[in-house]
Amino acid sequence: MSDNLAKQKPVYSVVAPVFNEIGCVEEFYTRISGVMGSLKAAWELVLVDDGSTDGSTEIIRSLAEKDPHVRPVIFARNFGHQIAVTAGLDYARGDAVVVIDADLQDPPEVILDLIAKWKEGFEVVYAVRRKREGESWFKLFTASAFYRVIYRITDVKIPLDTGDFRLMDRKVVNVMGKMRERHRFLRGMAAWVGYRQVGVEYDRKERFAGSTKYPLSKMLKLALNAITSFSYFPLQMATYLGFVCAALSIVAIPVVIVLRLSHGAALLGQATTLIMVLFLGGVQLITLGILGEYIGRIYDEVKGRPLYIVSEAPDLEK
Ligand code: UDP
Ligand code: MG
């Protein structure tokens, strides 16, 4: 029976990005097989190897040889987590697609809760982190601040404390497939699509093995992508800064005149000039930098390069 099911078009696709997860992949596969096998419906596991260099690729290959449920997509190099998930969504064929991390921080058993909500008719079921175990206070603090800043300044209401662990209906996956922006923030894109969405709470566990592949630099990049993809707030901030400086100078002119007339030698000398030049120079450079962030992104889009390069994807149509 399981052999027949494996050959059918899957009802469920599980998509997991893998980047140097040699300690996790096999255990992850075992846990996913257990959960998905209990469903009595055809399923597939799309493992996207995001340029691993630690031997995870070989493990993925051997899993695919042993079990036809496993469909590997192997990248030519590391393209980053969001792009790896995108490739997984492109290759997934199921009616419902679940995105989950391969490090077992998102317990595979929660997938059953997501599927239950999907069966009730929701098109996006996202998993909300109730608790996070085994993560540093720095990660907890920055993550929490990140979700709240994004929520405030973006135009799309992205659910708080929600990562990429979610289930999406085929309709949503198809729409996301048409959104080919380069600097991707999938949580925002999934929220932007609309449809009926609902959250399911879960406890985020400790990593099964290895260490995080999201250092501060990558987190900052993701945050910048999130802000620039869904908000003009930084550009508007440049305008506000301009108005504040102009208003200050209008107030300053009569103040200087009065001081000069009453005190004679007030505000003479180069120090005041220097401070003003530095202040204005700083403001201008910051606004230029903000403009640059947006222009750089436009440039990347205009180049129109492929989002990712697949070096190996046996048995796949694409
Ligand atoms: N990942 C990836 N490419 C990267 C970084 C991470 O495919 O460049 C994968 C990683 O293997 C894991 C998931 O994305 O399955 C989440 O990464 P991680 O657990 O390191 O992030 P954290 O949970 O610490 O935020
Ligand atoms: Mg993790």
mmCIF file of C-alpha atoms and ligand atoms in Angstrom:
data_model
loop_
_atom_site.group_PDB
_atom_site.id
_atom_site.type_symbol
_atom_site.label_atom_id
_atom_site.label_comp_id
_atom_site.label_asym_id
_atom_site.label_seq_id
_atom_site.Cartn_x
_atom_site.Cartn_y
_atom_site.Cartn_z
ATOM 1 C CA MET A 1 0.000 0.000 0.000
ATOM 2 C CA SER A 2 2.712 2.470 0.943
ATOM 3 C CA ASP A 3 4.481 1.798 -2.362
ATOM 4 C CA ASN A 4 1.361 2.635 -4.320
ATOM 5 C CA LEU A 5 0.796 5.755 -2.288
ATOM 6 C CA ALA A 6 4.357 6.847 -2.941
ATOM 7 C CA LYS A 7 3.742 6.768 -6.685
ATOM 8 C CA GLN A 8 0.535 8.835 -6.594
ATOM 9 C CA LYS A 9 0.411 12.585 -6.905
ATOM 10 C CA PRO A 10 0.918 13.708 -3.318
ATOM 11 C CA VAL A 11 -1.815 15.319 -1.258
ATOM 12 C CA TYR A 12 0.781 16.684 1.158
ATOM 13 C CA SER A 13 4.206 18.116 0.435
ATOM 14 C CA VAL A 14 6.670 18.821 3.204
ATOM 15 C CA VAL A 15 9.371 21.300 2.210
ATOM 16 C CA ALA A 16 12.530 21.603 4.282
ATOM 17 C CA PRO A 17 15.658 23.662 3.550
ATOM 18 C CA VAL A 18 18.902 21.988 4.564
ATOM 19 C CA PHE A 19 22.177 23.807 5.035
ATOM 20 C CA ASN A 20 24.920 21.828 6.763
ATOM 21 C CA GLU A 21 22.546 19.801 8.924
ATOM 22 C CA ILE A 22 24.426 16.511 8.905
ATOM 23 C CA GLY A 23 23.450 15.785 12.500
ATOM 24 C CA CYS A 24 19.757 16.428 11.866
ATOM 25 C CA VAL A 25 18.743 15.202 8.413
ATOM 26 C CA GLU A 26 18.281 11.503 9.150
ATOM 27 C CA GLU A 27 16.405 12.034 12.403
ATOM 28 C CA PHE A 28 14.294 14.685 10.675
ATOM 29 C CA TYR A 29 13.432 12.260 7.880
ATOM 30 C CA THR A 30 12.496 9.537 10.379
ATOM 31 C CA ARG A 31 10.212 11.856 12.380
ATOM 32 C CA ILE A 32 8.563 13.244 9.233
ATOM 33 C CA SER A 33 8.000 9.728 7.828
ATOM 34 C CA GLY A 34 6.364 8.700 11.094
ATOM 35 C CA VAL A 35 3.994 11.658 11.124
ATOM 36 C CA MET A 36 3.156 11.687 7.415
ATOM 37 C CA GLY A 37 2.861 7.899 7.250
ATOM 38 C CA SER A 38 0.097 8.038 9.839
ATOM 39 C CA LEU A 39 -2.076 10.119 7.517
ATOM 40 C CA LYS A 40 -2.963 7.434 4.975
ATOM 41 C CA ALA A 41 -2.585 9.832 2.089
ATOM 42 C CA ALA A 42 0.125 10.253 -0.532
ATOM 43 C CA TRP A 43 2.892 12.599 0.590
ATOM 44 C CA GLU A 44 6.360 13.751 -0.434
ATOM 45 C CA LEU A 45 9.302 15.310 1.344
ATOM 46 C CA VAL A 46 11.114 17.925 -0.732
ATOM 47 C CA LEU A 47 14.582 18.372 0.755
ATOM 48 C CA VAL A 48 16.299 21.438 -0.640
ATOM 49 C CA ASP A 49 20.036 21.242 -0.128
ATOM 50 C CA ASP A 50 21.193 24.851 0.069
ATOM 51 C CA GLY A 51 24.832 24.276 -0.859
ATOM 52 C CA SER A 52 25.804 22.119 2.136
ATOM 53 C CA THR A 53 29.483 21.301 2.472
ATOM 54 C CA ASP A 54 29.365 18.910 5.432
ATOM 55 C CA GLY A 55 28.067 15.771 3.727
ATOM 56 C CA SER A 56 24.342 16.478 4.188
ATOM 57 C CA THR A 57 24.028 16.251 0.393
ATOM 58 C CA GLU A 58 25.161 12.601 0.372
ATOM 59 C CA ILE A 59 22.696 11.739 3.121
ATOM 60 C CA ILE A 60 19.872 13.386 1.175
ATOM 61 C CA ARG A 61 20.847 11.428 -1.940
ATOM 62 C CA SER A 62 20.883 8.117 -0.088
ATOM 63 C CA LEU A 63 17.528 8.852 1.596
ATOM 64 C CA ALA A 64 16.047 9.533 -1.852
ATOM 65 C CA GLU A 65 17.415 6.235 -3.153
ATOM 66 C CA LYS A 66 15.879 4.295 -0.287
ATOM 67 C CA ASP A 67 12.528 6.046 -0.123
ATOM 68 C CA PRO A 68 10.578 7.395 -3.147
ATOM 69 C CA HIS A 69 8.786 9.893 -0.871
ATOM 70 C CA VAL A 70 12.007 11.889 -0.662
ATOM 71 C CA ARG A 71 12.622 14.283 -3.533
ATOM 72 C CA PRO A 72 15.954 16.072 -3.400
ATOM 73 C CA VAL A 73 16.622 19.485 -4.914
ATOM 74 C CA ILE A 74 20.318 20.244 -4.728
ATOM 75 C CA PHE A 75 21.545 23.808 -5.217
ATOM 76 C CA ALA A 76 24.752 24.734 -7.008
ATOM 77 C CA ARG A 77 25.753 26.870 -4.021
ATOM 78 C CA ASN A 78 24.336 28.470 -0.882
ATOM 79 C CA PHE A 79 21.508 30.811 -1.833
ATOM 80 C CA GLY A 80 20.032 31.377 1.620
ATOM 81 C CA HIS A 81 17.115 30.019 3.583
ATOM 82 C CA GLN A 82 14.320 32.060 1.975
ATOM 83 C CA ILE A 83 15.421 31.122 -1.532
ATOM 84 C CA ALA A 84 15.768 27.458 -0.574
ATOM 85 C CA VAL A 85 12.193 27.446 0.716
ATOM 86 C CA THR A 86 11.078 29.159 -2.498
ATOM 87 C CA ALA A 87 12.656 26.387 -4.580
ATOM 88 C CA GLY A 88 10.906 23.833 -2.383
ATOM 89 C CA LEU A 89 7.567 25.535 -3.015
ATOM 90 C CA ASP A 90 8.280 25.561 -6.760
ATOM 91 C CA TYR A 91 8.973 21.828 -6.794
ATOM 92 C CA ALA A 92 6.247 20.731 -4.375
ATOM 93 C CA ARG A 93 3.239 19.073 -6.025
ATOM 94 C CA GLY A 94 0.898 18.554 -3.076
ATOM 95 C CA ASP A 95 -2.527 20.107 -2.483
ATOM 96 C CA ALA A 96 -1.229 21.318 0.853
ATOM 97 C CA VAL A 97 2.404 22.325 1.314
ATOM 98 C CA VAL A 98 4.079 22.501 4.716
ATOM 99 C CA VAL A 99 7.288 24.490 5.170
ATOM 100 C CA ILE A 100 9.372 23.354 8.136
ATOM 101 C CA ASP A 101 12.989 23.703 9.311
ATOM 102 C CA ALA A 102 15.178 20.624 9.091
ATOM 103 C CA ASP A 103 16.759 21.118 12.533
ATOM 104 C CA LEU A 104 13.681 19.779 14.395
ATOM 105 C CA GLN A 105 13.097 23.073 16.197
ATOM 106 C CA ASP A 106 9.644 22.896 14.666
ATOM 107 C CA PRO A 107 8.274 19.543 15.878
ATOM 108 C CA PRO A 108 6.947 17.511 12.907
ATOM 109 C CA GLU A 109 3.990 16.358 15.049
ATOM 110 C CA VAL A 110 2.581 19.919 14.868
ATOM 111 C CA ILE A 111 1.994 19.299 11.144
ATOM 112 C CA LEU A 112 -1.054 17.241 12.152
ATOM 113 C CA ASP A 113 -2.560 20.331 13.849
ATOM 114 C CA LEU A 114 -1.839 22.422 10.760
ATOM 115 C CA ILE A 115 -3.517 19.832 8.531
ATOM 116 C CA ALA A 116 -6.567 19.705 10.820
ATOM 117 C CA LYS A 117 -7.057 23.464 10.319
ATOM 118 C CA TRP A 118 -6.520 23.107 6.571
ATOM 119 C CA LYS A 119 -9.279 20.512 6.490
ATOM 120 C CA GLU A 120 -11.544 23.046 8.207
ATOM 121 C CA GLY A 121 -11.056 25.254 5.158
ATOM 122 C CA PHE A 122 -8.182 27.607 5.995
ATOM 123 C CA GLU A 123 -5.761 28.293 3.159
ATOM 124 C CA VAL A 124 -2.825 29.448 5.295
ATOM 125 C CA VAL A 125 -2.186 27.887 8.690
ATOM 126 C CA TYR A 126 0.836 29.437 10.362
ATOM 127 C CA ALA A 127 2.487 28.134 13.510
ATOM 128 C CA VAL A 128 2.887 30.682 16.300
ATOM 129 C CA ARG A 129 5.735 30.269 18.773
ATOM 130 C CA ARG A 130 4.346 30.109 22.275
ATOM 131 C CA LYS A 131 7.672 29.248 23.888
ATOM 132 C CA ARG A 132 11.181 28.995 22.540
ATOM 133 C CA GLU A 133 13.529 26.567 24.222
ATOM 134 C CA GLY A 134 17.293 26.504 24.232
ATOM 135 C CA GLU A 135 17.910 29.817 22.532
ATOM 136 C CA SER A 136 20.079 32.630 23.876
ATOM 137 C CA TRP A 137 18.455 35.699 25.441
ATOM 138 C CA PHE A 138 20.029 37.713 22.640
ATOM 139 C CA LYS A 139 18.245 35.662 19.968
ATOM 140 C CA LEU A 140 14.966 35.815 21.902
ATOM 141 C CA PHE A 141 15.234 39.562 22.375
ATOM 142 C CA THR A 142 16.255 40.390 18.802
ATOM 143 C CA ALA A 143 13.610 38.055 17.360
ATOM 144 C CA SER A 144 10.879 39.543 19.527
ATOM 145 C CA ALA A 145 11.945 43.135 18.723
ATOM 146 C CA PHE A 146 12.158 42.221 15.039
ATOM 147 C CA TYR A 147 8.590 40.897 14.842
ATOM 148 C CA ARG A 148 7.229 43.946 16.654
ATOM 149 C CA VAL A 149 9.104 46.549 14.598
ATOM 150 C CA ILE A 150 8.048 44.832 11.378
ATOM 151 C CA TYR A 151 4.445 44.704 12.574
ATOM 152 C CA ARG A 152 4.431 48.437 13.284
ATOM 153 C CA ILE A 153 6.049 49.780 10.156
ATOM 154 C CA THR A 154 4.957 47.446 7.379
ATOM 155 C CA ASP A 155 1.749 47.780 5.423
ATOM 156 C CA VAL A 156 0.976 44.055 5.623
ATOM 157 C CA LYS A 157 -0.040 42.729 9.010
ATOM 158 C CA ILE A 158 2.429 39.902 9.475
ATOM 159 C CA PRO A 159 1.445 37.738 12.473
ATOM 160 C CA LEU A 160 3.690 38.183 15.530
ATOM 161 C CA ASP A 161 6.136 35.461 16.681
ATOM 162 C CA THR A 162 5.614 33.467 13.512
ATOM 163 C CA GLY A 163 8.421 32.005 11.445
ATOM 164 C CA ASP A 164 8.211 30.196 8.152
ATOM 165 C CA PHE A 165 6.729 27.043 9.701
ATOM 166 C CA ARG A 166 3.298 26.955 8.080
ATOM 167 C CA LEU A 167 0.926 25.089 5.822
ATOM 168 C CA MET A 168 -0.216 26.636 2.568
ATOM 169 C CA ASP A 169 -2.960 25.524 0.247
ATOM 170 C CA ARG A 170 -2.152 24.881 -3.420
ATOM 171 C CA LYS A 171 -3.919 28.159 -4.356
ATOM 172 C CA VAL A 172 -1.575 30.149 -2.120
ATOM 173 C CA VAL A 173 1.511 28.280 -3.330
ATOM 174 C CA ASN A 174 0.548 29.056 -6.926
ATOM 175 C CA VAL A 175 0.211 32.769 -6.180
ATOM 176 C CA MET A 176 3.532 32.770 -4.297
ATOM 177 C CA GLY A 177 5.084 31.062 -7.312
ATOM 178 C CA LYS A 178 4.204 34.115 -9.391
ATOM 179 C CA MET A 179 5.921 36.466 -6.952
ATOM 180 C CA ARG A 180 9.514 36.259 -8.116
ATOM 181 C CA GLU A 181 11.054 39.080 -6.097
ATOM 182 C CA ARG A 182 14.682 38.536 -5.260
ATOM 183 C CA HIS A 183 14.848 39.867 -1.707
ATOM 184 C CA ARG A 184 12.236 37.668 -0.218
ATOM 185 C CA PHE A 185 10.428 37.712 3.058
ATOM 186 C CA LEU A 186 8.121 34.726 2.727
ATOM 187 C CA ARG A 187 6.111 35.384 5.889
ATOM 188 C CA GLY A 188 5.184 38.794 4.552
ATOM 189 C CA MET A 189 4.407 37.402 1.117
ATOM 190 C CA ALA A 190 2.133 34.722 2.577
ATOM 191 C CA ALA A 191 0.312 37.365 4.629
ATOM 192 C CA TRP A 192 0.036 39.674 1.603
ATOM 193 C CA VAL A 193 -1.715 36.988 -0.466
ATOM 194 C CA GLY A 194 -4.791 37.027 1.765
ATOM 195 C CA TYR A 195 -7.287 34.132 1.820
ATOM 196 C CA ARG A 196 -8.431 32.606 5.096
ATOM 197 C CA GLN A 197 -5.528 32.486 7.522
ATOM 198 C CA VAL A 198 -5.270 31.127 11.026
ATOM 199 C CA GLY A 199 -2.546 30.536 13.611
ATOM 200 C CA VAL A 200 -1.832 27.405 15.631
ATOM 201 C CA GLU A 201 0.317 27.741 18.771
ATOM 202 C CA TYR A 202 3.265 25.468 19.452
ATOM 203 C CA ASP A 203 6.409 25.287 21.564
ATOM 204 C CA ARG A 204 9.587 25.783 19.602
ATOM 205 C CA LYS A 205 12.155 23.210 20.663
ATOM 206 C CA GLU A 206 15.892 23.191 20.916
ATOM 207 C CA ARG A 207 17.912 22.347 17.834
ATOM 208 C CA PHE A 208 18.407 18.563 17.478
ATOM 209 C CA ALA A 209 22.096 18.951 16.577
ATOM 210 C CA GLY A 210 24.573 21.500 15.270
ATOM 211 C CA SER A 211 24.365 25.255 15.661
ATOM 212 C CA THR A 212 22.264 27.993 14.117
ATOM 213 C CA LYS A 213 22.847 28.846 10.458
ATOM 214 C CA TYR A 214 21.346 32.280 11.021
ATOM 215 C CA PRO A 215 24.105 34.480 12.463
ATOM 216 C CA LEU A 216 23.405 38.131 13.281
ATOM 217 C CA SER A 217 24.489 39.275 9.811
ATOM 218 C CA LYS A 218 21.895 37.038 8.120
ATOM 219 C CA MET A 219 19.207 38.093 10.587
ATOM 220 C CA LEU A 220 19.913 41.755 9.839
ATOM 221 C CA LYS A 221 19.704 41.046 6.112
ATOM 222 C CA LEU A 222 16.377 39.324 6.570
ATOM 223 C CA ALA A 223 15.101 42.247 8.668
ATOM 224 C CA LEU A 224 16.155 44.735 5.979
ATOM 225 C CA ASN A 225 14.447 42.625 3.319
ATOM 226 C CA ALA A 226 11.310 42.488 5.399
ATOM 227 C CA ILE A 227 11.223 46.251 5.892
ATOM 228 C CA THR A 228 12.092 47.290 2.354
ATOM 229 C CA SER A 229 9.785 44.703 0.752
ATOM 230 C CA PHE A 230 6.723 45.757 2.685
ATOM 231 C CA SER A 231 7.174 49.365 3.699
ATOM 232 C CA TYR A 232 8.247 52.836 2.547
ATOM 233 C CA PHE A 233 8.724 53.886 6.133
ATOM 234 C CA PRO A 234 12.509 54.467 5.860
ATOM 235 C CA LEU A 235 11.993 56.678 2.797
ATOM 236 C CA GLN A 236 9.307 58.644 4.598
ATOM 237 C CA MET A 237 11.638 58.967 7.570
ATOM 238 C CA ALA A 238 14.103 60.764 5.273
ATOM 239 C CA THR A 239 11.389 63.279 4.407
ATOM 240 C CA TYR A 240 10.518 63.828 8.074
ATOM 241 C CA LEU A 241 14.211 64.340 8.928
ATOM 242 C CA GLY A 242 14.396 66.958 6.177
ATOM 243 C CA PHE A 243 11.405 68.823 7.594
ATOM 244 C CA VAL A 244 12.815 68.708 11.112
ATOM 245 C CA CYS A 245 16.149 70.181 9.935
ATOM 246 C CA ALA A 246 14.398 72.900 7.925
ATOM 247 C CA ALA A 247 12.196 73.799 10.893
ATOM 248 C CA LEU A 248 15.244 73.956 13.183
ATOM 249 C CA SER A 249 17.021 76.343 10.842
ATOM 250 C CA ILE A 250 13.992 78.644 10.639
ATOM 251 C CA VAL A 251 13.924 78.854 14.423
ATOM 252 C CA ALA A 252 17.695 79.304 14.566
ATOM 253 C CA ILE A 253 17.847 82.385 12.285
ATOM 254 C CA PRO A 254 15.909 84.827 14.540
ATOM 255 C CA VAL A 255 17.598 83.355 17.640
ATOM 256 C CA VAL A 256 21.043 84.100 16.209
ATOM 257 C CA ILE A 257 20.018 87.629 15.184
ATOM 258 C CA VAL A 258 18.683 88.409 18.644
ATOM 259 C CA LEU A 259 21.778 86.939 20.340
ATOM 260 C CA ARG A 260 24.111 88.925 18.103
ATOM 261 C CA LEU A 261 22.269 92.173 18.775
ATOM 262 C CA SER A 262 22.100 91.668 22.522
ATOM 263 C CA HIS A 263 25.446 89.984 23.260
ATOM 264 C CA GLY A 264 27.616 91.083 20.357
ATOM 265 C CA ALA A 265 30.071 88.217 20.185
ATOM 266 C CA ALA A 266 27.606 85.322 20.653
ATOM 267 C CA LEU A 267 27.994 82.244 18.410
ATOM 268 C CA LEU A 268 31.205 83.424 16.785
ATOM 269 C CA GLY A 269 33.883 81.014 15.707
ATOM 270 C CA GLN A 270 34.242 77.842 13.686
ATOM 271 C CA ALA A 271 32.990 75.325 16.223
ATOM 272 C CA THR A 272 29.318 76.114 15.636
ATOM 273 C CA THR A 273 29.773 76.016 11.856
ATOM 274 C CA LEU A 274 31.627 72.745 12.099
ATOM 275 C CA ILE A 275 28.921 71.153 14.236
ATOM 276 C CA MET A 276 26.218 72.208 11.780
ATOM 277 C CA VAL A 277 28.136 70.933 8.763
ATOM 278 C CA LEU A 278 28.769 67.596 10.442
ATOM 279 C CA PHE A 279 25.162 67.310 11.572
ATOM 280 C CA LEU A 280 23.743 68.064 8.146
ATOM 281 C CA GLY A 281 26.354 65.867 6.459
ATOM 282 C CA GLY A 282 25.289 63.003 8.729
ATOM 283 C CA VAL A 283 21.612 63.476 7.987
ATOM 284 C CA GLN A 284 22.253 63.609 4.269
ATOM 285 C CA LEU A 285 24.435 60.516 4.246
ATOM 286 C CA ILE A 286 21.851 58.562 6.206
ATOM 287 C CA THR A 287 19.097 59.499 3.767
ATOM 288 C CA LEU A 288 21.381 58.690 0.836
ATOM 289 C CA GLY A 289 22.036 55.296 2.396
ATOM 290 C CA ILE A 290 18.310 54.658 2.729
ATOM 291 C CA LEU A 291 17.809 55.596 -0.927
ATOM 292 C CA GLY A 292 20.727 53.338 -1.798
ATOM 293 C CA GLU A 293 19.082 50.364 -0.083
ATOM 294 C CA TYR A 294 16.013 50.730 -2.255
ATOM 295 C CA ILE A 295 17.949 51.480 -5.454
ATOM 296 C CA GLY A 296 20.224 48.470 -4.924
ATOM 297 C CA ARG A 297 17.136 46.300 -4.674
ATOM 298 C CA ILE A 298 15.667 47.791 -7.854
ATOM 299 C CA TYR A 299 18.987 47.067 -9.572
ATOM 300 C CA ASP A 300 18.910 43.444 -8.429
ATOM 301 C CA GLU A 301 15.366 43.035 -9.730
ATOM 302 C CA VAL A 302 16.189 44.627 -13.085
ATOM 303 C CA LYS A 303 19.071 42.227 -13.687
ATOM 304 C CA GLY A 304 16.492 39.466 -13.699
ATOM 305 C CA ARG A 305 18.854 36.652 -12.776
ATOM 306 C CA PRO A 306 17.345 33.320 -11.783
ATOM 307 C CA LEU A 307 16.512 33.103 -8.087
ATOM 308 C CA TYR A 308 18.510 29.909 -7.654
ATOM 309 C CA ILE A 309 20.499 27.378 -9.635
ATOM 310 C CA VAL A 310 19.690 23.708 -9.199
ATOM 311 C CA SER A 311 22.593 21.408 -9.909
ATOM 312 C CA GLU A 312 20.762 18.165 -9.289
ATOM 313 C CA ALA A 313 17.091 17.275 -9.003
ATOM 314 C CA PRO A 314 16.503 13.698 -10.092
ATOM 315 C CA ASP A 315 13.036 12.642 -11.181
ATOM 316 C CA LEU A 316 11.686 16.184 -11.211
ATOM 317 C CA GLU A 317 9.920 17.733 -14.158
ATOM 318 C CA LYS A 318 11.389 21.200 -13.745
HETATM 319 N N1 UDP B 1 19.135 27.212 6.174
HETATM 320 C C1 UDP B 1 19.326 27.206 4.797
HETATM 321 N N2 UDP B 1 20.207 28.087 4.238
HETATM 322 C C2 UDP B 1 20.885 29.012 4.983
HETATM 323 C C3 UDP B 1 20.652 29.034 6.385
HETATM 324 C C4 UDP B 1 19.771 28.129 6.950
HETATM 325 O O1 UDP B 1 18.739 26.388 4.081
HETATM 326 O O2 UDP B 1 21.663 29.780 4.410
HETATM 327 C C5 UDP B 1 18.183 26.240 6.775
HETATM 328 C C6 UDP B 1 18.726 25.434 7.946
HETATM 329 O O3 UDP B 1 19.361 24.249 7.500
HETATM 330 C C7 UDP B 1 17.461 25.128 8.737
HETATM 331 C C8 UDP B 1 16.601 26.356 8.474
HETATM 332 O O4 UDP B 1 17.110 26.967 7.297
HETATM 333 O O5 UDP B 1 16.790 23.988 8.248
HETATM 334 C C9 UDP B 1 16.598 27.340 9.622
HETATM 335 O O6 UDP B 1 17.915 27.699 9.953
HETATM 336 P P1 UDP B 1 18.424 27.764 11.473
HETATM 337 O O7 UDP B 1 17.820 26.655 12.248
HETATM 338 O O8 UDP B 1 19.920 27.813 11.455
HETATM 339 O O9 UDP B 1 17.843 29.146 11.935
HETATM 340 P P2 UDP B 1 17.292 29.500 13.402
HETATM 341 O O10 UDP B 1 16.275 28.453 13.745
HETATM 342 O O11 UDP B 1 18.470 29.466 14.315
HETATM 343 O O12 UDP B 1 16.707 30.863 13.249
HETATM 344 MG MG MG B 2 16.636 26.488 13.718
#
